[in-house]
Coordinates of C-alpha atoms in Angstrom, one line a residue:
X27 CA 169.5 169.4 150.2
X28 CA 171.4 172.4 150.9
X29 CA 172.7 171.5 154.4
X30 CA 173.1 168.0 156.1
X31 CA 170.1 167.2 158.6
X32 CA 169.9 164.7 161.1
X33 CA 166.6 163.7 162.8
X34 CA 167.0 161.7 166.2
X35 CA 170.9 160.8 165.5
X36 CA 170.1 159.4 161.8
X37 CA 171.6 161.8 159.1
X38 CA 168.2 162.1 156.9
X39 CA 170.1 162.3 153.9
X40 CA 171.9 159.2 154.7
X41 CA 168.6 157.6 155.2
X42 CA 167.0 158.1 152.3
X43 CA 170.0 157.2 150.3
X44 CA 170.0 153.6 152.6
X45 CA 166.4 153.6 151.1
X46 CA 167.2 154.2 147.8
X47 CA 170.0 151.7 148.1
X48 CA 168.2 149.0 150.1
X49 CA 165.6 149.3 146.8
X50 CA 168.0 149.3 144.3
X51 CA 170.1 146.1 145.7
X52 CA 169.9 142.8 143.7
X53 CA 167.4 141.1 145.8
X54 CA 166.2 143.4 148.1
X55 CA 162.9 144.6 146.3
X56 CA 159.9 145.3 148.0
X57 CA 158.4 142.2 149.7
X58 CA 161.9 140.2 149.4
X59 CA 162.8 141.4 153.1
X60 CA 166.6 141.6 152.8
X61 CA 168.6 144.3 153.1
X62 CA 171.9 145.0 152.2
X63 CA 174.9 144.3 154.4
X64 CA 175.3 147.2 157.3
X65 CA 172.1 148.6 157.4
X66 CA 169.9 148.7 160.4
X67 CA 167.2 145.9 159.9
X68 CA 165.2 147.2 162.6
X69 CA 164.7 151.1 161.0
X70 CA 161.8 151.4 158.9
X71 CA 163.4 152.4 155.7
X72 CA 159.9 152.5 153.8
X73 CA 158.4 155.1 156.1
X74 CA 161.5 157.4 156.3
X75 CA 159.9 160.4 154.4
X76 CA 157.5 160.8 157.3
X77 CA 160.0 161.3 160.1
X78 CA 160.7 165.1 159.2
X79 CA 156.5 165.6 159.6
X80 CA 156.3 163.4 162.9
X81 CA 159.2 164.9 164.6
X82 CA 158.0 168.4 163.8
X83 CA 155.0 167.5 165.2
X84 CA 156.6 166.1 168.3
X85 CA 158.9 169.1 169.1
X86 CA 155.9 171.9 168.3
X87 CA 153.7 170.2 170.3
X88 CA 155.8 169.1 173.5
X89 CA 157.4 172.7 173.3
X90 CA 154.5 174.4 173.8
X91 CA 153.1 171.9 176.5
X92 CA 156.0 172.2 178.2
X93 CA 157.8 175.6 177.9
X94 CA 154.2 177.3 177.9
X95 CA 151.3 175.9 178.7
X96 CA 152.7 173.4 182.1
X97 CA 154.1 176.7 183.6
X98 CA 151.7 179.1 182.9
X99 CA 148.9 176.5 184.6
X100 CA 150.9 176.9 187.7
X101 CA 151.6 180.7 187.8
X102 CA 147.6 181.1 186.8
X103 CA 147.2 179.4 190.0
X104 CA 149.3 181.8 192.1
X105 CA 148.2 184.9 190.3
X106 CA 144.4 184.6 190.3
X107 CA 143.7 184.7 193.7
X108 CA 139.9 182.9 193.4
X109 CA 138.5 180.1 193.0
X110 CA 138.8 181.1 189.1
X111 CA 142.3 180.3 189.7
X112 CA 141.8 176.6 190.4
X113 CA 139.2 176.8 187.3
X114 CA 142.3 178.4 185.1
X115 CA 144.9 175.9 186.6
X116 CA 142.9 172.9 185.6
X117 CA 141.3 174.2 182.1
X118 CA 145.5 175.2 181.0
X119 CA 146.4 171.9 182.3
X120 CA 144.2 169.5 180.2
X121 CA 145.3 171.7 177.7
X122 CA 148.9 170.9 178.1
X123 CA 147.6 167.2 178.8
X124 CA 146.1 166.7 175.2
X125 CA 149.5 168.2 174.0
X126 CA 151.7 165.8 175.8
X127 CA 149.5 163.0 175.1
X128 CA 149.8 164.1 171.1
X129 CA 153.6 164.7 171.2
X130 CA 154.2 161.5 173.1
X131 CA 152.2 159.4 170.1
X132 CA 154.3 161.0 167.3
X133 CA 157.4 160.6 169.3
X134 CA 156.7 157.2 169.6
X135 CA 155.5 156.8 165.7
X136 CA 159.4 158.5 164.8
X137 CA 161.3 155.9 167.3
X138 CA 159.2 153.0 166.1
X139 CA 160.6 154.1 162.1
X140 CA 164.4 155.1 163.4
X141 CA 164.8 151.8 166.1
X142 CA 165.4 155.3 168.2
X143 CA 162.5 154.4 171.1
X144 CA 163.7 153.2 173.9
X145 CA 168.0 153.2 173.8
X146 CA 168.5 156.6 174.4
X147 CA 168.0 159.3 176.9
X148 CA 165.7 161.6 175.6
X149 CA 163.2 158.7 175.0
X150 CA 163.5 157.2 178.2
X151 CA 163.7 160.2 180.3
X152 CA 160.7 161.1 178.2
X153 CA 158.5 158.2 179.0
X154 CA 159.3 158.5 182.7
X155 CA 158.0 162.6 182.6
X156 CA 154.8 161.3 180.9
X157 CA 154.3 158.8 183.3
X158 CA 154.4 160.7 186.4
X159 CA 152.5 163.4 184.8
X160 CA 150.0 161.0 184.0
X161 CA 149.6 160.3 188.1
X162 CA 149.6 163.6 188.7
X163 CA 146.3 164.4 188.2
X164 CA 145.4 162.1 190.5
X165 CA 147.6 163.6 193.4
X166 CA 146.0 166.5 192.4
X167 CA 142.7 165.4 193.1
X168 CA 142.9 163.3 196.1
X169 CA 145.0 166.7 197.7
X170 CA 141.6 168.9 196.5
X171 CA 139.6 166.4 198.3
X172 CA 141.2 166.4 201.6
X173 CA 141.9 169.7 201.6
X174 CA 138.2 170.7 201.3
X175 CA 137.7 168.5 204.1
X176 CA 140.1 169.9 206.6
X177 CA 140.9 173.4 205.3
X178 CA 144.6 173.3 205.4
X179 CA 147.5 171.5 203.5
X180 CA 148.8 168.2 204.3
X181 CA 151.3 165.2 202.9
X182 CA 149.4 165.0 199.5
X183 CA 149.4 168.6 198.9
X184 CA 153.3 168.6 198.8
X185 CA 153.7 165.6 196.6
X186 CA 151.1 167.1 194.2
X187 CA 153.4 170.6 194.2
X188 CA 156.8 168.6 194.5
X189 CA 156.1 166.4 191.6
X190 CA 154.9 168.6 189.3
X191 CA 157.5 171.3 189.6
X192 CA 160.4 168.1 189.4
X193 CA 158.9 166.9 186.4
X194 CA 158.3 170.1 184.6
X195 CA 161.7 171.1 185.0
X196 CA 163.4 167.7 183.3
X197 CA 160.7 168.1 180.6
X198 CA 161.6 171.7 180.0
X199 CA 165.4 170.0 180.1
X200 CA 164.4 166.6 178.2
X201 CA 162.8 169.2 175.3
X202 CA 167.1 170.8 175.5
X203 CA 167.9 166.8 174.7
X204 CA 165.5 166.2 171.7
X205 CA 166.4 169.4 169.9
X206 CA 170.0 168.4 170.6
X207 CA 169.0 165.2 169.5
X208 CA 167.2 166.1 166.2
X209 CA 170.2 168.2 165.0
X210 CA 167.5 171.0 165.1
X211 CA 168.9 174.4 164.0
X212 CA 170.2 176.9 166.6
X213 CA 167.4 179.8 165.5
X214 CA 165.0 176.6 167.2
X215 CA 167.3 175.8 170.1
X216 CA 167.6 179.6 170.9
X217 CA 163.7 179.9 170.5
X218 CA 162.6 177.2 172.9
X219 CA 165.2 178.1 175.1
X220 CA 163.9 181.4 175.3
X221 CA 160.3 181.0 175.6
X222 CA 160.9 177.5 177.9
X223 CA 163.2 180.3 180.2
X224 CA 160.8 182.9 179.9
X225 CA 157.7 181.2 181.3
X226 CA 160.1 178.7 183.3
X227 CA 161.7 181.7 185.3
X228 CA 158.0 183.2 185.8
X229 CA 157.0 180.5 187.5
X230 CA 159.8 179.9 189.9
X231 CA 159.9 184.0 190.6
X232 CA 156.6 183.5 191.6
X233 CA 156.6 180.0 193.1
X234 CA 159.7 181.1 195.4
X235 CA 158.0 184.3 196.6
X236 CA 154.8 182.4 197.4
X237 CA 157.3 180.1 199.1
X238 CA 159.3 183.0 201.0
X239 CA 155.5 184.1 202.4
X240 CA 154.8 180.4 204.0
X241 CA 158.3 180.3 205.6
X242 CA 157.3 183.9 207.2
X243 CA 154.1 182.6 208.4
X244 CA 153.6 180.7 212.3
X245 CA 150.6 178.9 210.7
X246 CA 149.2 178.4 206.9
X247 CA 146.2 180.4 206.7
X248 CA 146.0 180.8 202.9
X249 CA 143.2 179.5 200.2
X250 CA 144.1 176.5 199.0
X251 CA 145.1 177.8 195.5
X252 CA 147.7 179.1 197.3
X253 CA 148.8 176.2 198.6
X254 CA 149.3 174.7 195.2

């Protein structure tokens, strides 16, 4: 291997030569369920050679749900000024949904093999994003409702905009962590930072000039997917 890489704090080829080690140890075969003295008993030494697939996995698909397709749900929603708009808001966010959901079952499958899952901050900051976002669409729903009942925004309407621009932000952040994390190269870190900024910056341009036009306003008058 031409240059040392480490997935998730764990030096892969230090792993694999634990592996190799752990096989090769008087007493320590397959089955016998000893390991030599030192190594991490709760790592999952066997399954090693399928952390560099997983994490790739993780990191494509939690980049593009969050430094793409998140965002540009919410600036479709400001830009199309329709009904369409809604449609485009909730079609790009399932989208970014079935991407989270994906990247939060590999992330998982790589923690479970490198004891990595829960004791450290990208992990647990992680599961907290997902778990908000996960309510989220029920904000979103409940706000719809009452807002087609009384034609203008109320309390539910700002926790439904409030949360999902907190929690895209720290998982734009959070995605900064794991790359740190993963020892990914700096071509990668410079890529997502790039398209995460790109699309990130978009959407608070716009969100603060949709903002700006409320503030001038005596009275909300807008559609509701401008509210949103």
């Amino acid at each position: 291997m031409d240059r040392k890489m480490a997935l998730y704090g764990l030096p892969l080829w230090v792993s694999l030569a634990a592996l190799s080690n752990a096989q090769a140890a008087p007493g320590a075969g397959a089955g016998s369920g000893q390991l030599p003295p030192g190594m991490n008993p709760n790592i999952i030494y066997e399954d090693l050679p399928l952390v560099p697939k997983f994490a790739k996995a993780h990191g494509v698909v939690m980049g593009i749900a969050f430094g793409i397709i998140f965002p540009l749900g919410a600036i479709l929603l400001r830009v199309i000024r329709s009904q369409y708009g809604v449609y485009a808001h909730i079609s790009a966010q399932l989208i970014g949904y079935a991407l989270m959901i994906a990247g939060l079952a590999t992330g998982i499958r790589v923690g479970k093999i490198l004891d990595r899952l829960h004791n450290n901050g990208h992990t647990i900051l992680g599961t907290v994003i997902v778990v908000f976002l996960l309510i989220q669409p029920f904000i979103g729903f409940w706000h719809h409702y009452k807002f087609r009942k009384t034609q203008s925004s109320g309390w539910w309407t700002h926790v439904h905009i409030w949360v999902g621009r907190f929690f895209l932000l720290l998982g734009i952040i959070n995605g900064g962590t794991g790359l740190k994390l993963a020892d990914n190269t700096a071509g990668g870190i410079i890529a997502y930072a790039v398209v995460a900024g790109v699309f990130g910056v978009a959407y608070i341009a716009i969100a603060a000039l949709r903002q700006g036009k409320v503030i001038l306003k005596d009275k909300e008058t807008t559609p509701e997917m401008q509210q949103t």
